[in-house]
């Protein structure tokens, strides 16, 4: 049991530091890895530098030994002494003098049989050289490391040649291995200082970089950053609101699926500026911050969007903005229908009140015994309302449009505005897709009623008729008209002369968008009041 427990405890002791390393923040992990990498590089670089310096010292001493050997072999006194009865007497002083002057460990001169004529140890003179002299005696040059009587040394051997070209001896010049090691040791402090300096710079740079990374990543580790990224993607692509992130230069840094759908952006929108991906207009102005405000309502294609733009600041510096987009198309339609229903309800309440007053009048006439006047009052009262209903039913064949006109007439009546159907109003067939036509007529009539509701004896006249290019719509009112300078501005999205409202500034822009989408148009002129004329190129059955 003890033997089985020992490996488990050893593994636990080994795994604990690994778990602590995995729990380090991203900056700490980078610091550990960088320090290890810098240390490894510095060590390898130091070893390579040591090998390079050692090789350079060896090469330097090889060339130095070879140069000295050539110089000794060419010395006239040495050449002349080779034929003397006692060459050592002349050559030994010369060789020793040269050896001491150049710092060599030995300068040995030998004859063609390898017998020494000079040596740092005079007792060795007359003996045969300890290393193989055959290469030099053959007329070649030898440079290398050999073991001699003084120890292991780097030596150069060159032949001594007389005037006739015959090899008469050799010169061997050498430097002991200890001298080379001492020379290398002299270079070690500079090499060590260089290595330590490089290591200090590397660790210092790693610390600065780790500090910078820690500030940028808020001390999170790699798994936490990956988890946050996954959560962010899941959240952004899972919510039904559009989210658009912009940098300080107005370039898109993020657009979730809903934002791309609402703004009709392609998948390559990231990194591009708003000017490149969003057409010129109010949508781009609101997204870019040229128009500020909360819950800005804009038209993007066929959609009514609620846009909010919030600047983003990091450490007190503005780095961009986040734009949220909510699709309000269906809600806008519901709100308009609700406005219509409210108007109808108010009209019905007013009519019920008015009907109650008229009923009391009829009852009073009957009580007074004036039956003829009561019957005449009833006929006149019902004739006014029934006349408009019959007129709409006779001239407007589309039931949806006819219902809209009757509803608007009730709203106008409740607001004390006279509703008229123009003499040229004729729609003999049904419209297959009447929604766009209802949008045009409903918005134009609403604006006309709003324009004259506050004026006495105000009226609104509506004409819907068939033209060769489609269906023409004309809405006139008895108001003060439209300023000529604003004839185009009133169709701009967001423009309104009303003080408050949930969807002001959208109606006329929506009318223009609907008509232009079908290839039609909408205009405004003045003729005693404002006259809005529109062409909706849709077919009738």
Short mmCIF file of C-alpha atoms in Angstrom, two decimals:
data_model
loop_
_atom_site.label_atom_id
_atom_site.label_comp_id
_atom_site.label_asym_id
_atom_site.label_seq_id
_atom_site.Cartn_x
_atom_site.Cartn_y
_atom_site.Cartn_z
CA UNK A 1 0.00 0.00 0.00
CA UNK A 2 2.82 2.43 0.75
CA UNK A 3 4.49 1.66 -2.57
CA UNK A 4 1.24 2.41 -4.44
CA UNK A 5 0.69 5.64 -2.57
CA UNK A 6 4.15 7.02 -3.29
CA UNK A 7 3.69 7.55 -7.09
CA UNK A 8 0.26 9.11 -6.48
CA UNK A 9 1.69 11.64 -4.02
CA UNK A 10 4.57 12.41 -6.40
CA UNK A 11 2.11 13.02 -9.23
CA UNK A 12 0.01 15.27 -6.99
CA UNK A 13 3.12 17.27 -6.06
CA UNK A 14 3.96 17.63 -9.75
CA UNK A 15 0.41 18.49 -10.81
CA UNK A 16 -0.04 21.25 -8.22
CA UNK A 17 2.40 23.72 -9.87
CA UNK A 18 0.84 22.92 -13.24
CA UNK A 19 -2.61 23.77 -11.92
CA UNK A 20 -1.29 27.01 -10.45
CA UNK A 21 0.29 27.84 -13.80
CA UNK A 22 -3.01 27.25 -15.57
CA UNK A 23 -4.71 29.62 -13.12
CA UNK A 24 -2.30 32.44 -13.91
CA UNK A 25 -3.59 35.46 -15.76
CA UNK A 26 -2.79 35.85 -19.41
CA UNK A 27 -0.13 38.48 -18.67
CA UNK A 28 1.55 36.20 -16.08
CA UNK A 29 1.54 33.27 -18.50
CA UNK A 30 3.10 35.46 -21.16
CA UNK A 31 5.71 36.70 -18.67
CA UNK A 32 6.70 33.15 -17.66
CA UNK A 33 6.90 32.00 -21.25
CA UNK A 34 8.82 35.08 -22.39
CA UNK A 35 11.32 34.85 -19.51
CA UNK A 36 11.87 31.17 -20.30
CA UNK A 37 12.24 31.96 -23.99
CA UNK A 38 14.58 34.89 -23.40
CA UNK A 39 16.65 32.82 -20.96
CA UNK A 40 16.93 29.97 -23.43
CA UNK A 41 17.90 32.29 -26.27
CA UNK A 42 20.49 34.07 -24.11
CA UNK A 43 22.02 30.79 -22.95
CA UNK A 44 22.19 29.44 -26.50
CA UNK A 45 23.58 32.78 -27.68
CA UNK A 46 26.19 32.75 -24.91
CA UNK A 47 27.30 29.23 -25.81
CA UNK A 48 27.51 30.13 -29.47
CA UNK A 49 29.48 33.27 -28.61
CA UNK A 50 31.85 31.21 -26.46
CA UNK A 51 32.38 28.74 -29.30
CA UNK A 52 32.89 31.55 -31.79
CA UNK A 53 35.43 33.40 -29.61
CA UNK A 54 37.27 30.15 -28.91
CA UNK A 55 37.42 29.40 -32.63
CA UNK A 56 38.63 32.93 -33.37
CA UNK A 57 41.39 32.63 -30.73
CA UNK A 58 42.49 29.27 -32.17
CA UNK A 59 42.56 30.69 -35.69
CA UNK A 60 44.43 33.76 -34.51
CA UNK A 61 47.15 31.71 -32.80
CA UNK A 62 47.39 29.36 -35.78
CA UNK A 63 48.13 32.26 -38.07
CA UNK A 64 50.49 33.75 -35.54
CA UNK A 65 52.45 30.49 -35.14
CA UNK A 66 52.59 30.00 -38.90
CA UNK A 67 53.87 33.54 -39.48
CA UNK A 68 56.60 33.16 -36.85
CA UNK A 69 57.66 29.78 -38.23
CA UNK A 70 57.97 31.18 -41.77
CA UNK A 71 59.99 34.12 -40.44
CA UNK A 72 62.40 31.85 -38.54
CA UNK A 73 62.78 29.49 -41.50
CA UNK A 74 63.70 32.43 -43.72
CA UNK A 75 66.15 34.01 -41.29
CA UNK A 76 69.64 34.12 -43.03
CA UNK A 77 71.51 33.45 -39.78
CA UNK A 78 69.48 30.29 -39.24
CA UNK A 79 70.09 29.13 -42.83
CA UNK A 80 73.84 29.75 -42.58
CA UNK A 81 74.07 28.02 -39.19
CA UNK A 82 72.46 24.84 -40.52
CA UNK A 83 75.80 23.93 -42.20
CA UNK A 84 77.96 24.73 -39.17
CA UNK A 85 79.75 22.06 -37.19
CA UNK A 86 77.72 23.08 -34.05
CA UNK A 87 74.47 24.69 -35.34
CA UNK A 88 72.88 24.83 -31.87
CA UNK A 89 75.42 27.37 -30.66
CA UNK A 90 74.12 29.92 -33.21
CA UNK A 91 70.46 28.88 -33.61
CA UNK A 92 69.53 28.48 -29.91
CA UNK A 93 70.08 32.17 -28.99
CA UNK A 94 68.26 33.33 -32.11
CA UNK A 95 65.27 31.04 -31.50
CA UNK A 96 65.02 31.97 -27.82
CA UNK A 97 65.20 35.65 -28.59
CA UNK A 98 62.39 35.31 -31.13
CA UNK A 99 60.33 33.14 -28.73
CA UNK A 100 60.52 35.68 -25.92
CA UNK A 101 59.76 38.61 -28.22
CA UNK A 102 56.61 37.07 -29.76
CA UNK A 103 55.35 35.36 -26.57
CA UNK A 104 55.50 31.84 -28.01
CA UNK A 105 55.96 28.86 -25.72
CA UNK A 106 58.59 27.24 -27.93
CA UNK A 107 60.49 27.84 -31.15
CA UNK A 108 62.21 24.61 -32.18
CA UNK A 109 64.62 24.28 -35.11
CA UNK A 110 65.59 20.77 -36.24
CA UNK A 111 67.64 19.27 -39.11
CA UNK A 112 66.41 16.90 -41.82
CA UNK A 113 66.64 14.03 -39.37
CA UNK A 114 64.48 15.73 -36.75
CA UNK A 115 67.35 16.50 -34.35
CA UNK A 116 66.70 19.66 -32.36
CA UNK A 117 69.04 22.64 -32.62
CA UNK A 118 66.92 24.81 -30.26
CA UNK A 119 64.45 24.28 -27.43
CA UNK A 120 63.20 26.28 -24.39
CA UNK A 121 64.79 23.52 -22.28
CA UNK A 122 68.44 23.39 -23.38
CA UNK A 123 68.72 19.82 -22.15
CA UNK A 124 66.40 18.78 -25.01
CA UNK A 125 68.78 20.10 -27.65
CA UNK A 126 70.32 17.23 -29.66
CA UNK A 127 67.31 15.00 -29.11
CA UNK A 128 64.84 14.01 -31.77
CA UNK A 129 61.62 16.01 -31.85
CA UNK A 130 58.75 14.38 -29.90
CA UNK A 131 56.14 14.72 -32.68
CA UNK A 132 56.12 13.45 -36.23
CA UNK A 133 58.24 15.79 -38.46
CA UNK A 134 57.51 13.97 -41.73
CA UNK A 135 55.02 16.50 -43.09
CA UNK A 136 57.37 19.46 -42.77
CA UNK A 137 60.39 17.45 -43.95
CA UNK A 138 58.38 16.50 -47.01
CA UNK A 139 58.12 20.21 -47.89
CA UNK A 140 54.55 20.70 -46.60
CA UNK A 141 53.17 22.91 -43.86
CA UNK A 142 51.43 21.51 -40.81
CA UNK A 143 49.23 23.47 -38.38
CA UNK A 144 47.35 21.75 -35.54
CA UNK A 145 47.10 20.64 -31.94
CA UNK A 146 49.67 18.06 -30.74
CA UNK A 147 51.07 16.70 -27.50
CA UNK A 148 54.79 17.47 -27.03
CA UNK A 149 57.40 17.53 -24.30
CA UNK A 150 56.01 20.77 -22.87
CA UNK A 151 52.42 19.57 -23.00
CA UNK A 152 49.51 19.91 -25.44
CA UNK A 153 50.00 22.88 -27.72
CA UNK A 154 48.83 24.52 -30.92
CA UNK A 155 51.81 24.43 -33.28
CA UNK A 156 52.86 25.27 -36.83
CA UNK A 157 55.63 23.37 -38.67
CA UNK A 158 57.26 24.70 -41.83
CA UNK A 159 60.26 23.31 -43.81
CA UNK A 160 63.66 25.02 -43.98
CA UNK A 161 64.79 25.13 -47.60
CA UNK A 162 68.32 25.99 -48.83
CA UNK A 163 69.18 27.98 -51.90
CA UNK A 164 68.89 24.94 -54.12
CA UNK A 165 65.37 24.14 -52.97
CA UNK A 166 66.41 21.18 -50.82
CA UNK A 167 64.66 20.69 -47.42
CA UNK A 168 67.40 20.83 -44.82
CA UNK A 169 65.31 21.03 -41.67
CA UNK A 170 62.13 22.36 -40.08
CA UNK A 171 60.89 25.06 -37.71
CA UNK A 172 58.16 24.30 -35.15
CA UNK A 173 56.51 27.21 -33.32
CA UNK A 174 53.84 26.55 -30.70
CA UNK A 175 51.56 28.00 -28.03
CA UNK A 176 50.54 25.85 -25.11
CA UNK A 177 46.86 25.10 -24.56
CA UNK A 178 47.02 26.89 -21.22
CA UNK A 179 47.94 30.14 -22.98
CA UNK A 180 44.93 29.79 -25.31
CA UNK A 181 42.68 29.05 -22.34
CA UNK A 182 44.03 32.09 -20.54
CA UNK A 183 43.31 34.25 -23.59
CA UNK A 184 39.79 32.86 -23.74
CA UNK A 185 39.36 33.51 -20.02
CA UNK A 186 40.24 37.15 -20.58
CA UNK A 187 37.30 37.43 -23.01
CA UNK A 188 34.85 35.74 -20.63
CA UNK A 189 34.03 38.82 -18.48
CA UNK A 190 32.95 40.81 -21.53
CA UNK A 191 30.98 37.84 -22.87
CA UNK A 192 29.33 37.30 -19.48
CA UNK A 193 28.47 40.99 -19.15
CA UNK A 194 26.95 40.96 -22.62
CA UNK A 195 24.88 37.88 -21.83
CA UNK A 196 23.66 39.32 -18.52
CA UNK A 197 22.81 42.63 -20.18
CA UNK A 198 20.84 40.84 -22.89
CA UNK A 199 19.06 38.76 -20.25
CA UNK A 200 18.22 41.86 -18.19
CA UNK A 201 16.89 43.70 -21.26
CA UNK A 202 14.84 40.67 -22.27
CA UNK A 203 13.32 40.24 -18.81
CA UNK A 204 12.69 43.98 -18.52
CA UNK A 205 10.96 44.04 -21.90
CA UNK A 206 8.90 41.02 -20.88
CA UNK A 207 7.82 42.75 -17.68
CA UNK A 208 6.76 45.88 -19.59
CA UNK A 209 4.87 43.81 -22.14
CA UNK A 210 3.22 41.73 -19.40
CA UNK A 211 2.15 44.91 -17.59
CA UNK A 212 0.70 46.27 -20.83
CA UNK A 213 -1.16 43.03 -21.54
CA UNK A 214 -2.49 42.94 -17.97
CA UNK A 215 -3.91 46.44 -18.37
CA UNK A 216 -5.51 45.51 -21.68
CA UNK A 217 -6.97 42.20 -20.47
CA UNK A 218 -7.93 43.38 -16.93
CA UNK A 219 -5.98 40.53 -15.33
CA UNK A 220 -8.05 37.75 -16.96
CA UNK A 221 -6.58 34.43 -17.99
CA UNK A 222 -6.87 32.92 -21.45
CA UNK A 223 -9.83 30.70 -20.58
CA UNK A 224 -11.75 33.61 -19.05
CA UNK A 225 -11.11 35.75 -22.13
CA UNK A 226 -12.27 32.93 -24.42
CA UNK A 227 -15.35 32.43 -22.23
CA UNK A 228 -16.18 36.14 -22.35
CA UNK A 229 -15.82 36.14 -26.13
CA UNK A 230 -18.11 33.14 -26.47
CA UNK A 231 -20.66 34.72 -24.14
CA UNK A 232 -20.49 38.01 -26.02
CA UNK A 233 -21.06 36.31 -29.38
CA UNK A 234 -23.92 34.23 -27.98
CA UNK A 235 -25.53 37.31 -26.45
CA UNK A 236 -25.10 39.61 -29.45
CA UNK A 237 -26.35 37.07 -31.96
CA UNK A 238 -29.12 35.81 -29.70
CA UNK A 239 -30.92 39.06 -28.84
CA UNK A 240 -33.64 40.44 -31.11
CA UNK A 241 -32.29 43.99 -31.01
CA UNK A 242 -29.73 45.12 -33.52
CA UNK A 243 -26.35 46.14 -32.08
CA UNK A 244 -23.84 48.15 -34.06
CA UNK A 245 -20.44 49.14 -32.63
CA UNK A 246 -18.41 51.98 -34.17
CA UNK A 247 -14.89 53.15 -33.46
CA UNK A 248 -13.79 56.75 -33.10
CA UNK A 249 -13.33 57.02 -36.88
CA UNK A 250 -16.87 55.87 -37.67
CA UNK A 251 -15.85 52.40 -38.83
CA UNK A 252 -18.01 49.39 -37.97
CA UNK A 253 -16.26 47.12 -35.48
CA UNK A 254 -19.24 44.87 -34.75
CA UNK A 255 -22.66 44.22 -36.24
CA UNK A 256 -24.82 41.38 -34.99
CA UNK A 257 -27.22 39.40 -37.17
CA UNK A 258 -30.23 41.56 -36.35
CA UNK A 259 -28.39 44.81 -37.16
CA UNK A 260 -27.29 43.43 -40.52
CA UNK A 261 -30.87 42.37 -41.25
CA UNK A 262 -32.47 45.67 -40.26
CA UNK A 263 -29.92 47.81 -42.14
CA UNK A 264 -29.49 45.36 -45.06
CA UNK A 265 -25.71 45.10 -44.46
CA UNK A 266 -23.56 42.39 -45.99
CA UNK A 267 -21.21 40.10 -44.08
CA UNK A 268 -18.17 42.23 -45.09
CA UNK A 269 -19.41 45.36 -43.32
CA UNK A 270 -16.96 44.98 -40.42
CA UNK A 271 -14.05 47.39 -40.68
CA UNK A 272 -15.79 49.65 -43.21
CA UNK A 273 -17.03 53.17 -42.58
CA UNK A 274 -20.70 54.14 -42.40
CA UNK A 275 -20.33 56.22 -45.57
CA UNK A 276 -19.48 53.05 -47.50
CA UNK A 277 -22.29 50.80 -46.26
CA UNK A 278 -25.21 53.09 -45.35
CA UNK A 279 -26.80 55.36 -48.00
CA UNK A 280 -26.82 59.09 -47.43
CA UNK A 281 -29.79 60.24 -45.42
CA UNK A 282 -31.21 60.49 -41.95
CA UNK A 283 -30.38 56.87 -41.10
CA UNK A 284 -26.67 57.54 -41.57
CA UNK A 285 -26.90 60.86 -39.73
CA UNK A 286 -28.46 59.22 -36.67
CA UNK A 287 -26.08 56.25 -36.72
CA UNK A 288 -23.06 58.53 -37.08
CA UNK A 289 -24.18 60.92 -34.34
CA UNK A 290 -24.88 63.92 -36.59
CA UNK A 291 -28.42 63.90 -35.17
CA UNK A 292 -28.62 63.23 -31.46
CA UNK A 293 -31.44 62.32 -29.15
CA UNK A 294 -33.05 59.36 -27.46
CA UNK A 295 -35.29 56.90 -29.32
CA UNK A 296 -34.79 58.44 -32.74
CA UNK A 297 -37.30 56.99 -35.24
CA UNK A 298 -35.89 56.44 -38.74
CA UNK A 299 -36.99 54.74 -41.93
CA UNK A 300 -34.61 52.06 -43.20
CA UNK A 301 -36.08 50.64 -46.37
CA UNK A 302 -39.56 49.37 -45.50
CA UNK A 303 -38.84 49.32 -41.79
CA UNK A 304 -39.46 51.83 -39.03
CA UNK A 305 -36.56 51.63 -36.57
CA UNK A 306 -35.99 53.12 -33.12
CA UNK A 307 -32.32 54.07 -32.84
CA UNK A 308 -30.31 54.91 -29.73
CA UNK A 309 -26.66 55.91 -29.94
CA UNK A 310 -24.46 55.93 -26.83
CA UNK A 311 -20.81 57.07 -26.80
CA UNK A 312 -18.31 54.62 -25.27
CA UNK A 313 -15.44 55.94 -23.14
CA UNK A 314 -12.57 53.88 -21.74
CA UNK A 315 -10.36 55.44 -19.06
CA UNK A 316 -11.85 58.84 -19.79
CA UNK A 317 -11.18 58.71 -23.55
CA UNK A 318 -13.98 58.30 -26.07
CA UNK A 319 -13.23 55.30 -28.26
CA UNK A 320 -16.44 55.01 -30.28
CA UNK A 321 -20.15 54.40 -29.85
CA UNK A 322 -22.69 51.60 -29.55
CA UNK A 323 -25.93 51.87 -31.53
CA UNK A 324 -29.01 49.80 -30.69
CA UNK A 325 -31.77 49.24 -33.26
CA UNK A 326 -35.33 48.14 -32.52
CA UNK A 327 -37.72 47.11 -35.28
CA UNK A 328 -40.88 49.13 -34.77
CA UNK A 329 -42.53 48.45 -38.12
CA UNK A 330 -45.34 46.27 -36.82
CA UNK A 331 -45.69 48.35 -33.66
CA UNK A 332 -45.95 51.52 -35.74
CA UNK A 333 -48.77 49.98 -37.74
CA UNK A 334 -50.51 48.91 -34.56
CA UNK A 335 -50.11 52.41 -33.09
CA UNK A 336 -51.62 53.96 -36.19
CA UNK A 337 -54.50 51.51 -36.07
CA UNK A 338 -54.89 52.30 -32.36
CA UNK A 339 -55.01 56.01 -33.16
CA UNK A 340 -57.72 55.28 -35.72
CA UNK A 341 -59.67 53.16 -33.24
CA UNK A 342 -59.36 55.86 -30.60
CA UNK A 343 -60.60 58.39 -33.08
CA UNK A 344 -63.52 56.16 -33.97
CA UNK A 345 -64.29 55.57 -30.30
CA UNK A 346 -64.25 59.30 -29.64
CA UNK A 347 -66.39 59.86 -32.71
CA UNK A 348 -68.86 57.21 -31.54
CA UNK A 349 -69.01 58.79 -28.07
CA UNK A 350 -69.62 62.18 -29.64
CA UNK A 351 -72.23 60.74 -31.97
CA UNK A 352 -73.88 58.90 -29.06
CA UNK A 353 -73.99 62.15 -27.10
CA UNK A 354 -75.30 64.01 -30.14
CA UNK A 355 -77.81 61.22 -30.84
CA UNK A 356 -79.00 61.43 -27.23
CA UNK A 357 -79.56 65.18 -27.60
CA UNK A 358 -81.45 64.68 -30.87
CA UNK A 359 -83.51 61.89 -29.32
CA UNK A 360 -84.47 64.23 -26.49
CA UNK A 361 -85.41 66.83 -29.07
CA UNK A 362 -87.62 64.35 -30.91
CA UNK A 363 -89.22 63.26 -27.64
CA UNK A 364 -89.94 66.88 -26.71
CA UNK A 365 -91.56 67.57 -30.08
CA UNK A 366 -93.75 64.50 -29.68
CA UNK A 367 -94.76 65.55 -26.17
CA UNK A 368 -95.69 68.96 -27.56
CA UNK A 369 -97.82 67.25 -30.21
CA UNK A 370 -95.73 68.49 -33.14
CA UNK A 371 -95.47 65.20 -34.96
CA UNK A 372 -94.76 66.68 -38.41
CA UNK A 373 -91.81 68.68 -37.11
CA UNK A 374 -90.47 65.60 -35.30
CA UNK A 375 -90.61 63.51 -38.49
CA UNK A 376 -88.92 66.26 -40.50
CA UNK A 377 -86.14 66.62 -37.87
CA UNK A 378 -85.53 62.84 -37.94
CA UNK A 379 -85.35 62.78 -41.76
CA UNK A 380 -82.90 65.70 -41.94
CA UNK A 381 -80.66 64.24 -39.24
CA UNK A 382 -80.32 60.79 -40.83
CA UNK A 383 -80.00 62.15 -44.37
CA UNK A 384 -76.68 63.97 -43.72
CA UNK A 385 -74.80 60.91 -42.45
CA UNK A 386 -76.42 58.42 -44.79
CA UNK A 387 -75.59 60.57 -47.80
CA UNK A 388 -71.83 60.27 -47.16
CA UNK A 389 -72.09 56.52 -46.52
CA UNK A 390 -74.05 55.98 -49.75
CA UNK A 391 -71.65 58.20 -51.70
CA UNK A 392 -68.59 56.26 -50.51
CA UNK A 393 -70.24 52.91 -51.25
CA UNK A 394 -71.25 54.00 -54.75
CA UNK A 395 -67.88 55.44 -55.79
CA UNK A 396 -65.25 53.40 -53.91
CA UNK A 397 -65.42 49.69 -54.80
CA UNK A 398 -62.56 48.54 -52.60
CA UNK A 399 -64.05 47.70 -49.18
CA UNK A 400 -60.88 48.35 -47.17
CA UNK A 401 -60.40 51.81 -48.67
CA UNK A 402 -64.09 52.61 -48.28
CA UNK A 403 -63.95 51.62 -44.60
CA UNK A 404 -60.87 53.82 -44.14
CA UNK A 405 -62.62 56.84 -45.65
CA UNK A 406 -65.71 56.35 -43.44
CA UNK A 407 -63.47 55.98 -40.39
CA UNK A 408 -61.61 59.18 -41.25
CA UNK A 409 -64.95 60.92 -41.80
CA UNK A 410 -66.05 59.91 -38.30
CA UNK A 411 -62.77 61.20 -36.85
CA UNK A 412 -63.14 64.47 -38.76
CA UNK A 413 -66.70 64.86 -37.51
CA UNK A 414 -65.60 64.33 -33.93
CA UNK A 415 -62.96 67.03 -34.38
CA UNK A 416 -65.54 69.38 -35.97
CA UNK A 417 -63.97 69.11 -39.44
CA UNK A 418 -66.17 68.69 -42.50
CA UNK A 419 -65.16 65.62 -44.54
CA UNK A 420 -65.88 65.79 -48.28
CA UNK A 421 -65.57 63.28 -51.07
CA UNK A 422 -64.47 65.06 -54.25
CA UNK A 423 -66.64 64.97 -57.35
CA UNK A 424 -63.98 63.09 -59.36
CA UNK A 425 -63.49 60.43 -56.68
CA UNK A 426 -63.98 57.09 -58.49
CA UNK A 427 -62.42 53.68 -57.81
CA UNK A 428 -64.50 51.15 -59.76
CA UNK A 429 -62.42 48.07 -58.90
CA UNK A 430 -60.77 46.43 -55.92
CA UNK A 431 -57.04 46.80 -55.32
CA UNK A 432 -55.27 43.38 -54.88
CA UNK A 433 -52.68 44.78 -52.45
CA UNK A 434 -54.38 47.79 -50.93
CA UNK A 435 -52.03 48.25 -47.96
CA UNK A 436 -49.73 50.77 -49.64
CA UNK A 437 -52.70 52.76 -50.95
CA UNK A 438 -54.24 52.83 -47.46
CA UNK A 439 -50.89 54.04 -46.06
CA UNK A 440 -50.84 56.94 -48.54
CA UNK A 441 -54.47 57.97 -48.12
CA UNK A 442 -54.52 57.51 -44.33
CA UNK A 443 -51.39 59.62 -43.70
CA UNK A 444 -52.42 62.41 -46.05
CA UNK A 445 -55.93 62.62 -44.53
CA UNK A 446 -54.56 62.56 -40.98
CA UNK A 447 -52.20 65.44 -41.76
CA UNK A 448 -55.02 67.41 -43.38
CA UNK A 449 -57.36 66.92 -40.42
CA UNK A 450 -54.57 67.95 -38.01
CA UNK A 451 -53.94 71.07 -40.10
CA UNK A 452 -57.54 72.38 -39.95
CA UNK A 453 -58.81 70.94 -36.66
CA UNK A 454 -58.02 74.15 -34.81
CA UNK A 455 -59.64 76.45 -37.41
CA UNK A 456 -63.36 77.27 -37.53
CA UNK A 457 -65.43 75.71 -40.33
CA UNK A 458 -62.46 73.62 -41.49
CA UNK A 459 -62.92 71.02 -44.18
CA UNK A 460 -60.98 68.24 -45.88
CA UNK A 461 -61.65 66.98 -49.40
CA UNK A 462 -60.43 63.58 -50.59
CA UNK A 463 -60.24 62.18 -54.11
CA UNK A 464 -59.15 58.67 -55.07
CA UNK A 465 -59.38 58.00 -58.80
CA UNK A 466 -57.92 55.86 -61.55
CA UNK A 467 -55.26 57.30 -63.86
CA UNK A 468 -53.41 55.68 -66.80
CA UNK A 469 -50.27 55.11 -64.68
CA UNK A 470 -52.07 53.88 -61.53
CA UNK A 471 -54.25 55.33 -58.80
CA UNK A 472 -54.22 59.04 -58.11
CA UNK A 473 -54.81 60.49 -54.67
CA UNK A 474 -55.61 64.13 -53.91
CA UNK A 475 -56.21 65.56 -50.44
CA UNK A 476 -57.15 69.21 -50.02
CA UNK A 477 -57.80 71.19 -46.86
CA UNK A 478 -58.93 74.67 -45.89
CA UNK A 479 -55.87 75.39 -43.78
CA UNK A 480 -53.18 78.01 -44.23
CA UNK A 481 -51.22 75.97 -46.81
CA UNK A 482 -47.58 74.98 -46.93
CA UNK A 483 -44.65 77.38 -47.04
CA UNK A 484 -43.10 77.13 -50.51
CA UNK A 485 -39.63 76.83 -49.00
CA UNK A 486 -40.77 73.73 -47.07
CA UNK A 487 -42.44 72.00 -50.02
CA UNK A 488 -39.66 69.42 -50.18
CA UNK A 489 -38.54 69.55 -46.56
CA UNK A 490 -41.88 68.27 -45.20
CA UNK A 491 -41.28 64.90 -46.89
CA UNK A 492 -37.94 64.49 -45.17
CA UNK A 493 -37.85 61.85 -42.48
CA UNK A 494 -37.99 63.37 -39.02
CA UNK A 495 -39.31 66.78 -40.13
CA UNK A 496 -42.40 67.91 -38.22
CA UNK A 497 -44.13 71.08 -37.14
CA UNK A 498 -45.88 69.29 -34.25
CA UNK A 499 -44.64 69.69 -30.72
CA UNK A 500 -45.01 66.14 -29.52
CA UNK A 501 -46.04 62.70 -30.66
CA UNK A 502 -44.87 59.14 -30.83
CA UNK A 503 -44.42 58.99 -34.57
CA UNK A 504 -44.37 62.57 -35.84
CA UNK A 505 -42.07 63.16 -38.77
CA UNK A 506 -42.72 59.68 -40.18
CA UNK A 507 -46.08 59.94 -41.99
CA UNK A 508 -45.18 62.06 -45.02
CA UNK A 509 -41.75 60.40 -45.30
CA UNK A 510 -43.55 57.03 -45.36
CA UNK A 511 -45.91 58.32 -48.08
CA UNK A 512 -43.00 59.35 -50.27
CA UNK A 513 -41.18 56.07 -49.66
CA UNK A 514 -44.26 53.99 -50.56
CA UNK A 515 -44.98 55.93 -53.75
CA UNK A 516 -41.39 55.95 -54.91
CA UNK A 517 -41.02 52.23 -54.25
CA UNK A 518 -43.75 51.62 -56.83
CA UNK A 519 -42.31 54.21 -59.22
CA UNK A 520 -44.80 56.94 -58.28
CA UNK A 521 -44.52 60.36 -56.66
CA UNK A 522 -46.08 62.76 -54.16
CA UNK A 523 -46.23 66.55 -54.35
CA UNK A 524 -47.74 69.48 -52.47
CA UNK A 525 -49.11 72.79 -53.78
CA UNK A 526 -51.27 75.58 -52.39
CA UNK A 527 -54.80 76.37 -53.66
CA UNK A 528 -56.64 78.11 -50.89
CA UNK A 529 -55.03 75.56 -48.61
CA UNK A 530 -52.61 72.67 -48.96
CA UNK A 531 -53.18 70.26 -51.84
CA UNK A 532 -51.32 66.94 -51.62
CA UNK A 533 -51.25 64.94 -54.85
CA UNK A 534 -49.86 61.42 -55.13
CA UNK A 535 -49.63 58.70 -57.75
CA UNK A 536 -49.51 55.06 -56.59
CA UNK A 537 -48.80 52.80 -59.60
CA UNK A 538 -50.90 49.79 -58.50
CA UNK A 539 -53.46 47.91 -60.58
CA UNK A 540 -57.16 47.40 -59.87
CA UNK A 541 -59.45 44.51 -60.61
#
